[in-house]
Amino acid sequence: MDLSTGEGLGKLLSNLIQIVPRVVERAIRAGLTRDGDQTKTGGWFFALIPTRFGLVPLKFPVGEVPPTSRSPKNSEEKAWRNHREGTTTSFEPRNPELEQWGGAVSVGLGIQFSFSGFREEIDEIVDLVTARLLDLSDGPEAERIVTERGSRDEYLELLARCQDLRPAA
């Protein structure tokens, strides 16, 4: 994907706005968003995209998000922290005492994806599946990350459910 042009950036932004809500919807339908006795039904997606124009942020709600949710703030914080620290995932510099959570991933081209709304591992899976669908992440690296979290089965299930969401070349 060529982000050196406005056209390439526009295509990425358009793809994200179309694909992320569908990935989240399929995660919900697969039962991956259960947290205790509650099923969460949405969150916020944030992307930080380095371009020749500078860093371009993209942030939008997905699904049903309670008005008191910390997801908007958390999605941004995780991505910016990942970018600043130069880490692969926001689990690496995670600090619950400072309310710094996992759930952001540095994908190809230095792009940060961060979903916030579900359990941290599921937030991360949403990011990784989205990156794979857009060919911004390779399979072995994604599998290494989810294996470390103990969420490989959930990742593979959601990836399989979303294969038809790949944008046309």
PDB file of C-alpha atoms in Angstrom:
ATOM      1  CA  MET A   1       0.000   0.000   0.000  1.00  0.00           C
ATOM      2  CA  ASP A   2       1.469   3.328  -1.073  1.00  0.00           C
ATOM      3  CA  LEU A   3       0.786   6.003   1.523  1.00  0.00           C
ATOM      4  CA  SER A   4       2.959   8.567  -0.239  1.00  0.00           C
ATOM      5  CA  THR A   5      -0.076   9.809  -2.160  1.00  0.00           C
ATOM      6  CA  GLY A   6      -3.393  11.182  -1.043  1.00  0.00           C
ATOM      7  CA  GLU A   7      -5.041   8.436  -3.089  1.00  0.00           C
ATOM      8  CA  GLY A   8      -3.250   5.667  -1.158  1.00  0.00           C
ATOM      9  CA  LEU A   9      -4.090   7.253   2.179  1.00  0.00           C
ATOM     10  CA  GLY A  10      -7.716   7.741   1.131  1.00  0.00           C
ATOM     11  CA  LYS A  11      -7.983   4.088   0.127  1.00  0.00           C
ATOM     12  CA  LEU A  12      -6.614   2.939   3.506  1.00  0.00           C
ATOM     13  CA  LEU A  13      -8.976   5.218   5.444  1.00  0.00           C
ATOM     14  CA  SER A  14     -11.954   4.065   3.382  1.00  0.00           C
ATOM     15  CA  ASN A  15     -11.033   0.399   3.876  1.00  0.00           C
ATOM     16  CA  LEU A  16     -10.687   0.854   7.635  1.00  0.00           C
ATOM     17  CA  ILE A  17     -14.064   2.577   7.940  1.00  0.00           C
ATOM     18  CA  GLN A  18     -15.684  -0.295   6.004  1.00  0.00           C
ATOM     19  CA  ILE A  19     -13.817  -3.279   7.471  1.00  0.00           C
ATOM     20  CA  VAL A  20     -13.381  -2.562  11.204  1.00  0.00           C
ATOM     21  CA  PRO A  21     -17.134  -2.487  12.013  1.00  0.00           C
ATOM     22  CA  ARG A  22     -17.586  -5.820  10.216  1.00  0.00           C
ATOM     23  CA  VAL A  23     -14.665  -7.423  12.078  1.00  0.00           C
ATOM     24  CA  VAL A  24     -16.124  -6.187  15.382  1.00  0.00           C
ATOM     25  CA  GLU A  25     -19.601  -7.446  14.441  1.00  0.00           C
ATOM     26  CA  ARG A  26     -18.202 -10.894  13.679  1.00  0.00           C
ATOM     27  CA  ALA A  27     -16.240 -10.950  16.940  1.00  0.00           C
ATOM     28  CA  ILE A  28     -19.490 -10.229  18.783  1.00  0.00           C
ATOM     29  CA  ARG A  29     -21.427 -12.911  16.853  1.00  0.00           C
ATOM     30  CA  ALA A  30     -18.643 -15.427  17.565  1.00  0.00           C
ATOM     31  CA  GLY A  31     -19.049 -14.812  21.294  1.00  0.00           C
ATOM     32  CA  LEU A  32     -15.505 -13.462  21.638  1.00  0.00           C
ATOM     33  CA  THR A  33     -16.614 -10.282  23.398  1.00  0.00           C
ATOM     34  CA  ARG A  34     -18.079 -11.883  26.495  1.00  0.00           C
ATOM     35  CA  ASP A  35     -16.608 -10.484  29.685  1.00  0.00           C
ATOM     36  CA  GLY A  36     -17.921 -12.346  32.678  1.00  0.00           C
ATOM     37  CA  ASP A  37     -21.710 -12.386  32.401  1.00  0.00           C
ATOM     38  CA  GLN A  38     -21.823  -9.450  30.002  1.00  0.00           C
ATOM     39  CA  THR A  39     -21.402  -9.308  26.225  1.00  0.00           C
ATOM     40  CA  LYS A  40     -19.785  -6.087  25.109  1.00  0.00           C
ATOM     41  CA  THR A  41     -21.140  -4.741  21.853  1.00  0.00           C
ATOM     42  CA  GLY A  42     -18.753  -2.048  20.676  1.00  0.00           C
ATOM     43  CA  GLY A  43     -15.822   0.240  21.252  1.00  0.00           C
ATOM     44  CA  TRP A  44     -13.586   2.788  19.558  1.00  0.00           C
ATOM     45  CA  PHE A  45     -11.044   2.251  16.807  1.00  0.00           C
ATOM     46  CA  PHE A  46      -8.038   4.544  16.455  1.00  0.00           C
ATOM     47  CA  ALA A  47      -5.347   4.411  13.781  1.00  0.00           C
ATOM     48  CA  LEU A  48      -2.183   6.480  13.667  1.00  0.00           C
ATOM     49  CA  ILE A  49      -0.824   6.538  10.132  1.00  0.00           C
ATOM     50  CA  PRO A  50       2.589   7.989   9.253  1.00  0.00           C
ATOM     51  CA  THR A  51       2.567   9.630   5.818  1.00  0.00           C
ATOM     52  CA  ARG A  52       4.679  12.143   3.972  1.00  0.00           C
ATOM     53  CA  PHE A  53       2.072  14.649   5.158  1.00  0.00           C
ATOM     54  CA  GLY A  54       2.827  13.811   8.818  1.00  0.00           C
ATOM     55  CA  LEU A  55       0.985  11.584  11.274  1.00  0.00           C
ATOM     56  CA  VAL A  56      -2.659  11.150  10.279  1.00  0.00           C
ATOM     57  CA  PRO A  57      -5.040  10.017  13.043  1.00  0.00           C
ATOM     58  CA  LEU A  58      -8.340   8.259  12.377  1.00  0.00           C
ATOM     59  CA  LYS A  59     -10.817   7.612  15.200  1.00  0.00           C
ATOM     60  CA  PHE A  60     -14.377   6.345  15.109  1.00  0.00           C
ATOM     61  CA  PRO A  61     -16.908   4.461  17.264  1.00  0.00           C
ATOM     62  CA  VAL A  62     -17.946   0.942  16.335  1.00  0.00           C
ATOM     63  CA  GLY A  63     -21.159  -0.693  17.506  1.00  0.00           C
ATOM     64  CA  GLU A  64     -22.875   0.253  20.746  1.00  0.00           C
ATOM     65  CA  VAL A  65     -20.666   2.107  23.211  1.00  0.00           C
ATOM     66  CA  PRO A  66     -21.974   3.394  26.559  1.00  0.00           C
ATOM     67  CA  PRO A  67     -21.616   7.192  26.878  1.00  0.00           C
ATOM     68  CA  THR A  68     -19.498   6.727  30.016  1.00  0.00           C
ATOM     69  CA  SER A  69     -17.045   4.414  28.264  1.00  0.00           C
ATOM     70  CA  ARG A  70     -13.317   5.117  28.505  1.00  0.00           C
ATOM     71  CA  SER A  71     -12.827   3.453  25.124  1.00  0.00           C
ATOM     72  CA  PRO A  72     -12.339   6.697  23.130  1.00  0.00           C
ATOM     73  CA  LYS A  73      -9.511   7.844  25.400  1.00  0.00           C
ATOM     74  CA  ASN A  74      -8.015   4.367  25.796  1.00  0.00           C
ATOM     75  CA  SER A  75      -7.892   3.666  22.060  1.00  0.00           C
ATOM     76  CA  GLU A  76      -5.883   6.833  21.456  1.00  0.00           C
ATOM     77  CA  GLU A  77      -3.602   6.411  24.454  1.00  0.00           C
ATOM     78  CA  LYS A  78      -2.612   2.862  23.491  1.00  0.00           C
ATOM     79  CA  ALA A  79      -1.709   3.805  19.906  1.00  0.00           C
ATOM     80  CA  TRP A  80       0.236   6.936  20.857  1.00  0.00           C
ATOM     81  CA  ARG A  81       2.119   5.002  23.569  1.00  0.00           C
ATOM     82  CA  ASN A  82       2.980   2.252  21.099  1.00  0.00           C
ATOM     83  CA  HIS A  83       4.211   4.843  18.590  1.00  0.00           C
ATOM     84  CA  ARG A  84       6.231   6.755  21.213  1.00  0.00           C
ATOM     85  CA  GLU A  85       7.784   3.621  22.763  1.00  0.00           C
ATOM     86  CA  GLY A  86       8.444   1.912  19.425  1.00  0.00           C
ATOM     87  CA  THR A  87       6.887  -1.335  20.653  1.00  0.00           C
ATOM     88  CA  THR A  88       5.073  -3.973  18.626  1.00  0.00           C
ATOM     89  CA  THR A  89       2.083  -4.146  20.954  1.00  0.00           C
ATOM     90  CA  SER A  90       0.821  -1.980  23.786  1.00  0.00           C
ATOM     91  CA  PHE A  91       1.063  -5.012  26.070  1.00  0.00           C
ATOM     92  CA  GLU A  92       4.835  -4.431  26.195  1.00  0.00           C
ATOM     93  CA  PRO A  93       4.609  -1.053  27.995  1.00  0.00           C
ATOM     94  CA  ARG A  94       1.314  -1.984  29.736  1.00  0.00           C
ATOM     95  CA  ASN A  95       0.808  -0.437  33.195  1.00  0.00           C
ATOM     96  CA  PRO A  96      -2.589  -0.976  34.885  1.00  0.00           C
ATOM     97  CA  GLU A  97      -1.648   1.395  37.735  1.00  0.00           C
ATOM     98  CA  LEU A  98      -1.532   4.212  35.171  1.00  0.00           C
ATOM     99  CA  GLU A  99      -4.549   2.804  33.269  1.00  0.00           C
ATOM    100  CA  GLN A 100      -2.333   1.911  30.317  1.00  0.00           C
ATOM    101  CA  TRP A 101      -3.721  -1.222  28.694  1.00  0.00           C
ATOM    102  CA  GLY A 102      -2.904  -3.653  25.926  1.00  0.00           C
ATOM    103  CA  GLY A 103      -4.867  -3.713  22.693  1.00  0.00           C
ATOM    104  CA  ALA A 104      -2.849  -1.672  20.193  1.00  0.00           C
ATOM    105  CA  VAL A 105      -0.552  -3.142  17.549  1.00  0.00           C
ATOM    106  CA  SER A 106       2.111  -1.665  15.312  1.00  0.00           C
ATOM    107  CA  VAL A 107       1.316  -3.064  11.878  1.00  0.00           C
ATOM    108  CA  GLY A 108       3.133  -2.672   8.578  1.00  0.00           C
ATOM    109  CA  LEU A 109       4.507   0.678   7.446  1.00  0.00           C
ATOM    110  CA  GLY A 110       4.681   1.906  11.056  1.00  0.00           C
ATOM    111  CA  ILE A 111       0.898   2.203  11.309  1.00  0.00           C
ATOM    112  CA  GLN A 112      -0.682   1.821  14.749  1.00  0.00           C
ATOM    113  CA  PHE A 113      -4.084   0.153  15.099  1.00  0.00           C
ATOM    114  CA  SER A 114      -5.853   0.352  18.435  1.00  0.00           C
ATOM    115  CA  PHE A 115      -9.305  -0.940  19.304  1.00  0.00           C
ATOM    116  CA  SER A 116     -10.707  -0.422  22.785  1.00  0.00           C
ATOM    117  CA  GLY A 117     -13.970  -1.828  24.077  1.00  0.00           C
ATOM    118  CA  PHE A 118     -13.464  -5.523  24.790  1.00  0.00           C
ATOM    119  CA  ARG A 119     -10.951  -7.500  26.835  1.00  0.00           C
ATOM    120  CA  GLU A 120      -7.411  -6.426  25.928  1.00  0.00           C
ATOM    121  CA  GLU A 121      -6.655  -9.671  24.091  1.00  0.00           C
ATOM    122  CA  ILE A 122      -9.773  -9.344  21.946  1.00  0.00           C
ATOM    123  CA  ASP A 123      -9.024  -5.669  21.232  1.00  0.00           C
ATOM    124  CA  GLU A 124      -5.629  -6.822  19.950  1.00  0.00           C
ATOM    125  CA  ILE A 125      -7.203  -9.567  17.832  1.00  0.00           C
ATOM    126  CA  VAL A 126      -9.501  -7.012  16.160  1.00  0.00           C
ATOM    127  CA  ASP A 127      -6.391  -4.980  15.255  1.00  0.00           C
ATOM    128  CA  LEU A 128      -4.448  -7.988  13.967  1.00  0.00           C
ATOM    129  CA  VAL A 129      -7.304  -9.397  11.895  1.00  0.00           C
ATOM    130  CA  THR A 130      -7.894  -5.969  10.362  1.00  0.00           C
ATOM    131  CA  ALA A 131      -4.180  -5.665   9.541  1.00  0.00           C
ATOM    132  CA  ARG A 132      -4.130  -9.130   7.952  1.00  0.00           C
ATOM    133  CA  LEU A 133      -7.184  -8.354   5.825  1.00  0.00           C
ATOM    134  CA  LEU A 134      -5.434  -5.213   4.545  1.00  0.00           C
ATOM    135  CA  ASP A 135      -2.115  -7.053   4.015  1.00  0.00           C
ATOM    136  CA  LEU A 136      -0.401  -4.826   6.585  1.00  0.00           C
ATOM    137  CA  SER A 137       0.766  -7.666   8.826  1.00  0.00           C
ATOM    138  CA  ASP A 138       2.208 -11.074   8.171  1.00  0.00           C
ATOM    139  CA  GLY A 139       0.756 -14.268   9.569  1.00  0.00           C
ATOM    140  CA  PRO A 140       3.745 -15.534  11.563  1.00  0.00           C
ATOM    141  CA  GLU A 141       4.167 -12.268  13.496  1.00  0.00           C
ATOM    142  CA  ALA A 142       0.447 -12.078  14.262  1.00  0.00           C
ATOM    143  CA  GLU A 143       0.411 -15.704  15.415  1.00  0.00           C
ATOM    144  CA  ARG A 144       3.457 -15.094  17.623  1.00  0.00           C
ATOM    145  CA  ILE A 145       1.673 -12.197  19.324  1.00  0.00           C
ATOM    146  CA  VAL A 146      -1.595 -14.043  19.960  1.00  0.00           C
ATOM    147  CA  THR A 147       0.232 -17.185  21.077  1.00  0.00           C
ATOM    148  CA  GLU A 148       2.028 -15.104  23.732  1.00  0.00           C
ATOM    149  CA  ARG A 149      -1.373 -13.882  24.978  1.00  0.00           C
ATOM    150  CA  GLY A 150      -2.993 -17.318  24.921  1.00  0.00           C
ATOM    151  CA  SER A 151      -5.552 -16.079  22.381  1.00  0.00           C
ATOM    152  CA  ARG A 152      -4.398 -17.921  19.251  1.00  0.00           C
ATOM    153  CA  ASP A 153      -7.614 -19.946  18.877  1.00  0.00           C
ATOM    154  CA  GLU A 154      -9.796 -16.819  19.082  1.00  0.00           C
ATOM    155  CA  TYR A 155      -7.563 -15.042  16.560  1.00  0.00           C
ATOM    156  CA  LEU A 156      -7.703 -17.914  14.067  1.00  0.00           C
ATOM    157  CA  GLU A 157     -11.479 -18.211  14.493  1.00  0.00           C
ATOM    158  CA  LEU A 158     -12.072 -14.512  13.837  1.00  0.00           C
ATOM    159  CA  LEU A 159      -9.603 -14.439  10.931  1.00  0.00           C
ATOM    160  CA  ALA A 160     -11.425 -17.368   9.305  1.00  0.00           C
ATOM    161  CA  ARG A 161     -14.808 -15.666   9.808  1.00  0.00           C
ATOM    162  CA  CYS A 162     -13.522 -12.483   8.136  1.00  0.00           C
ATOM    163  CA  GLN A 163     -11.731 -13.736   5.016  1.00  0.00           C
ATOM    164  CA  ASP A 164     -14.515 -12.498   2.773  1.00  0.00           C
ATOM    165  CA  LEU A 165     -13.916  -8.927   4.005  1.00  0.00           C
ATOM    166  CA  ARG A 166     -10.597  -8.550   2.152  1.00  0.00           C
ATOM    167  CA  PRO A 167     -10.829  -5.534  -0.150  1.00  0.00           C
ATOM    168  CA  ALA A 168     -10.405  -6.107  -3.863  1.00  0.00           C
ATOM    169  CA  ALA A 169      -6.885  -5.397  -5.057  1.00  0.00           C
TER     170      ALA A 169
END
